[in-house]
Amino acid sequence: MAYGGIISVPRLHITGALLLTVLQHAVALELGQSCVNPSGESGSCILFRECQPLVDIFKKPFNTPDDTEFLQASRCGDLQGKPLVCCAGVVVEERTTLPEPPNCGTQLSDRIYGGQPTKIDEFPWTALIEFQKADGRSGFHCGGSLINPTHIVTAAHCINAIPRSWKPHRIRLGEWDLGSNSDCLDDFCAPQPVDLEIEKIIVHPGYDSRDKANLNDIALIRFKRDVQYSDVIRPICLPLSPSVRNRNYVGASSYAAGWGKTETASASDKKLKVELNIKSQEECAPIFARGGIFLKPSQICAGGVRGKDTCSGDSGGPLMRQVSGTWYLLGVVSFGPQKCGTAGVPGVYTNVMEYTDWIKSNIE
């Protein structure tokens, strides 16, 4: 449809049809990112229907060629088929703001010991932490979860319970097969993974590496620059809303995913996933208490089926569940039985629902 034909669209039905055929060359930005409009004014990339100045232009009885050109040039992206426009004067949220659905927890594919290989674009928030060692070598030994363009959540023990000569060096996102330079599966090839330098590490102040229970085993890592989202790099949602945070997940199935990277072991070149049932504290706590480990409500237990455990996940990696079509980060891989996949002994995860306030207060 020629743009001029859009004038005849009923004015009360402003939909994604607006500008869809004439803005193929627009720069694709994310919802809320800063931008500059055609007049050179700073603004924010938001839904068209929420930008009153542009809606007013669109609603004029007659659009001049200048109006048409301005509307076309204001397009900055797309959100699930709905146009995003650069709206001047809108306060841009800080780049560290935590996303909420539908801007997190989505993947293109909605189709570990006991783990199954993932699709290339499955769980696109999984991250790897690369450590530099004293002998000049480097390696991936922990994981994490991308929560916005500048931060991952990981485990505190990945920072404070590692050999002294190791230094967290970079974060890798968009990885699938560590043994291959090009990740391809069937007819899909992923972009190259992205390595990001670390700007800052924040370990929960209540974490003590001498504590056998690994309480408060959570940390944040901030990158030096924003990461650009893609088919294989997207954030997972945090359980921020009461409806998600206060839900009872006991007995529910959840997933862990990763490469089996821990401080001492490596399981797989390809990203794996494993399904795990969440256990109640009443069922789980006595198992660990026998070994002098006393769990708290700030921890979650999951798994305990022979041959299925987070040996397929990573230390610091995600325990996640899909709620109403959106993936949420429920836990961070903390510790488990000495022998992975031991029947009757679940893995222990830091309960992210207990730490959302801490996370929000520590992203800058």
mmCIF file of N, CA and C in Angstrom, residues 186-230:
data_model
loop_
_atom_site.group_PDB
_atom_site.id
_atom_site.type_symbol
_atom_site.label_atom_id
_atom_site.label_comp_id
_atom_site.label_asym_id
_atom_site.label_seq_id
_atom_site.Cartn_x
_atom_site.Cartn_y
_atom_site.Cartn_z
ATOM 1 N N ASP A 186 20.317 -27.640 11.254
ATOM 2 C CA ASP A 186 19.345 -27.693 10.162
ATOM 3 C C ASP A 186 19.654 -26.550 9.190
ATOM 4 N N ASP A 187 18.681 -25.668 8.952
ATOM 5 C CA ASP A 187 18.917 -24.582 7.992
ATOM 6 C C ASP A 187 19.145 -23.240 8.684
ATOM 7 N N PHE A 188 19.446 -23.273 9.996
ATOM 8 C CA PHE A 188 19.633 -22.025 10.740
ATOM 9 C C PHE A 188 21.069 -21.916 11.222
ATOM 10 N N CYS A 189 21.705 -20.800 10.922
ATOM 11 C CA CYS A 189 23.044 -20.505 11.443
ATOM 12 C C CYS A 189 22.969 -19.249 12.305
ATOM 13 N N ALA A 190 23.540 -19.341 13.488
ATOM 14 C CA ALA A 190 23.480 -18.217 14.429
ATOM 15 C C ALA A 190 24.576 -17.210 14.126
ATOM 16 N N PRO A 191 24.356 -15.953 14.526
ATOM 17 C CA PRO A 191 25.448 -14.976 14.455
ATOM 18 C C PRO A 191 26.586 -15.409 15.380
ATOM 19 N N GLN A 192 27.741 -14.821 15.201
ATOM 20 C CA GLN A 192 28.874 -15.121 16.072
ATOM 21 C C GLN A 192 28.544 -14.717 17.506
ATOM 22 N N PRO A 193 29.010 -15.490 18.496
ATOM 23 C CA PRO A 193 28.788 -15.086 19.889
ATOM 24 C C PRO A 193 29.467 -13.757 20.188
ATOM 25 N N VAL A 194 29.008 -13.121 21.247
ATOM 26 C CA VAL A 194 29.508 -11.798 21.627
ATOM 27 C C VAL A 194 30.254 -11.906 22.954
ATOM 28 N N ASP A 195 31.467 -11.376 23.001
ATOM 29 C CA ASP A 195 32.251 -11.327 24.236
ATOM 30 C C ASP A 195 32.259 -9.901 24.766
ATOM 31 N N LEU A 196 31.919 -9.751 26.042
ATOM 32 C CA LEU A 196 31.785 -8.432 26.657
ATOM 33 C C LEU A 196 32.735 -8.300 27.841
ATOM 34 N N GLU A 197 33.469 -7.210 27.874
ATOM 35 C CA GLU A 197 34.366 -6.972 29.002
ATOM 36 C C GLU A 197 33.568 -6.579 30.237
ATOM 37 N N ILE A 198 34.101 -6.950 31.383
ATOM 38 C CA ILE A 198 33.414 -6.724 32.657
ATOM 39 C C ILE A 198 33.778 -5.349 33.208
ATOM 40 N N GLU A 199 32.759 -4.598 33.592
ATOM 41 C CA GLU A 199 32.981 -3.289 34.207
ATOM 42 C C GLU A 199 32.947 -3.375 35.728
ATOM 43 N N LYS A 200 32.021 -4.180 36.259
ATOM 44 C CA LYS A 200 31.839 -4.207 37.715
ATOM 45 C C LYS A 200 31.210 -5.531 38.137
ATOM 46 N N ILE A 201 31.617 -6.025 39.306
ATOM 47 C CA ILE A 201 31.037 -7.236 39.888
ATOM 48 C C ILE A 201 30.497 -6.887 41.267
ATOM 49 N N ILE A 202 29.259 -7.270 41.525
ATOM 50 C CA ILE A 202 28.634 -7.010 42.828
ATOM 51 C C ILE A 202 28.217 -8.345 43.431
ATOM 52 N N VAL A 203 28.891 -8.747 44.488
ATOM 53 C CA VAL A 203 28.562 -9.983 45.205
ATOM 54 C C VAL A 203 27.655 -9.640 46.374
ATOM 55 N N HIS A 204 26.647 -10.464 46.613
ATOM 56 C CA HIS A 204 25.750 -10.194 47.742
ATOM 57 C C HIS A 204 26.564 -10.113 49.034
ATOM 58 N N PRO A 205 26.359 -9.058 49.827
ATOM 59 C CA PRO A 205 27.181 -8.871 51.035
ATOM 60 C C PRO A 205 26.993 -9.968 52.074
ATOM 61 N N GLY A 206 25.895 -10.710 51.983
ATOM 62 C CA GLY A 206 25.654 -11.771 52.956
ATOM 63 C C GLY A 206 26.275 -13.101 52.586
ATOM 64 N N TYR A 207 26.967 -13.159 51.451
ATOM 65 C CA TYR A 207 27.576 -14.431 51.033
ATOM 66 C C TYR A 207 28.902 -14.649 51.752
ATOM 67 N N ASP A 208 29.110 -15.883 52.241
ATOM 68 C CA ASP A 208 30.353 -16.270 52.905
ATOM 69 C C ASP A 208 30.804 -17.590 52.286
ATOM 70 N N SER A 209 31.937 -17.590 51.629
ATOM 71 C CA SER A 209 32.399 -18.793 50.929
ATOM 72 C C SER A 209 32.695 -19.950 51.880
ATOM 73 N N ARG A 210 32.800 -19.660 53.185
ATOM 74 C CA ARG A 210 33.045 -20.726 54.164
ATOM 75 C C ARG A 210 31.758 -21.396 54.618
ATOM 76 N N ASP A 211 30.623 -20.828 54.257
ATOM 77 C CA ASP A 211 29.320 -21.351 54.662
ATOM 78 C C ASP A 211 28.945 -22.535 53.778
ATOM 79 N N LYS A 212 28.819 -23.722 54.382
ATOM 80 C CA LYS A 212 28.510 -24.919 53.604
ATOM 81 C C LYS A 212 27.158 -24.831 52.914
ATOM 82 N N ALA A 213 26.241 -24.034 53.463
ATOM 83 C CA ALA A 213 24.903 -23.917 52.885
ATOM 84 C C ALA A 213 24.852 -22.938 51.712
ATOM 85 N N ASN A 214 25.949 -22.229 51.477
ATOM 86 C CA ASN A 214 26.001 -21.277 50.355
ATOM 87 C C ASN A 214 24.847 -20.272 50.376
ATOM 88 N N LEU A 215 24.505 -19.764 51.551
ATOM 89 C CA LEU A 215 23.427 -18.777 51.638
ATOM 90 C C LEU A 215 23.817 -17.505 50.885
ATOM 91 N N ASN A 216 22.826 -16.841 50.330
ATOM 92 C CA ASN A 216 23.026 -15.585 49.576
ATOM 93 C C ASN A 216 24.004 -15.762 48.409
ATOM 94 N N ASP A 217 23.922 -16.915 47.768
ATOM 95 C CA ASP A 217 24.844 -17.247 46.680
ATOM 96 C C ASP A 217 24.364 -16.609 45.371
ATOM 97 N N ILE A 218 24.540 -15.301 45.285
ATOM 98 C CA ILE A 218 24.068 -14.561 44.117
ATOM 99 C C ILE A 218 24.972 -13.351 43.887
ATOM 100 N N ALA A 219 25.172 -13.006 42.628
ATOM 101 C CA ALA A 219 26.018 -11.861 42.268
ATOM 102 C C ALA A 219 25.532 -11.275 40.952
ATOM 103 N N LEU A 220 25.918 -10.035 40.718
ATOM 104 C CA LEU A 220 25.625 -9.346 39.458
ATOM 105 C C LEU A 220 26.935 -8.996 38.771
ATOM 106 N N ILE A 221 26.952 -9.108 37.455
ATOM 107 C CA ILE A 221 28.100 -8.656 36.667
ATOM 108 C C ILE A 221 27.601 -7.658 35.633
ATOM 109 N N ARG A 222 28.264 -6.507 35.619
ATOM 110 C CA ARG A 222 27.902 -5.438 34.683
ATOM 111 C C ARG A 222 28.930 -5.368 33.559
ATOM 112 N N PHE A 223 28.454 -5.194 32.311
ATOM 113 C CA PHE A 223 29.354 -5.082 31.160
ATOM 114 C C PHE A 223 29.803 -3.637 30.969
ATOM 115 N N LYS A 224 30.893 -3.481 30.231
ATOM 116 C CA LYS A 224 31.369 -2.132 29.907
ATOM 117 C C LYS A 224 30.505 -1.455 28.852
ATOM 118 N N ARG A 225 29.781 -2.242 28.071
ATOM 119 C CA ARG A 225 28.902 -1.671 27.044
ATOM 120 C C ARG A 225 27.615 -2.478 26.968
ATOM 121 N N ASP A 226 26.586 -1.877 26.395
ATOM 122 C CA ASP A 226 25.327 -2.585 26.187
ATOM 123 C C ASP A 226 25.529 -3.693 25.161
ATOM 124 N N VAL A 227 24.804 -4.789 25.345
ATOM 125 C CA VAL A 227 24.785 -5.824 24.323
ATOM 126 C C VAL A 227 23.569 -5.603 23.425
ATOM 127 N N GLN A 228 23.737 -5.844 22.148
ATOM 128 C CA GLN A 228 22.633 -5.711 21.194
ATOM 129 C C GLN A 228 21.862 -7.021 21.174
ATOM 130 N N TYR A 229 20.558 -6.962 21.371
ATOM 131 C CA TYR A 229 19.753 -8.172 21.344
ATOM 132 C C TYR A 229 19.668 -8.732 19.925
ATOM 133 N N SER A 230 19.478 -10.056 19.837
ATOM 134 C CA SER A 230 19.361 -10.733 18.549
ATOM 135 C C SER A 230 18.521 -11.987 18.748
#
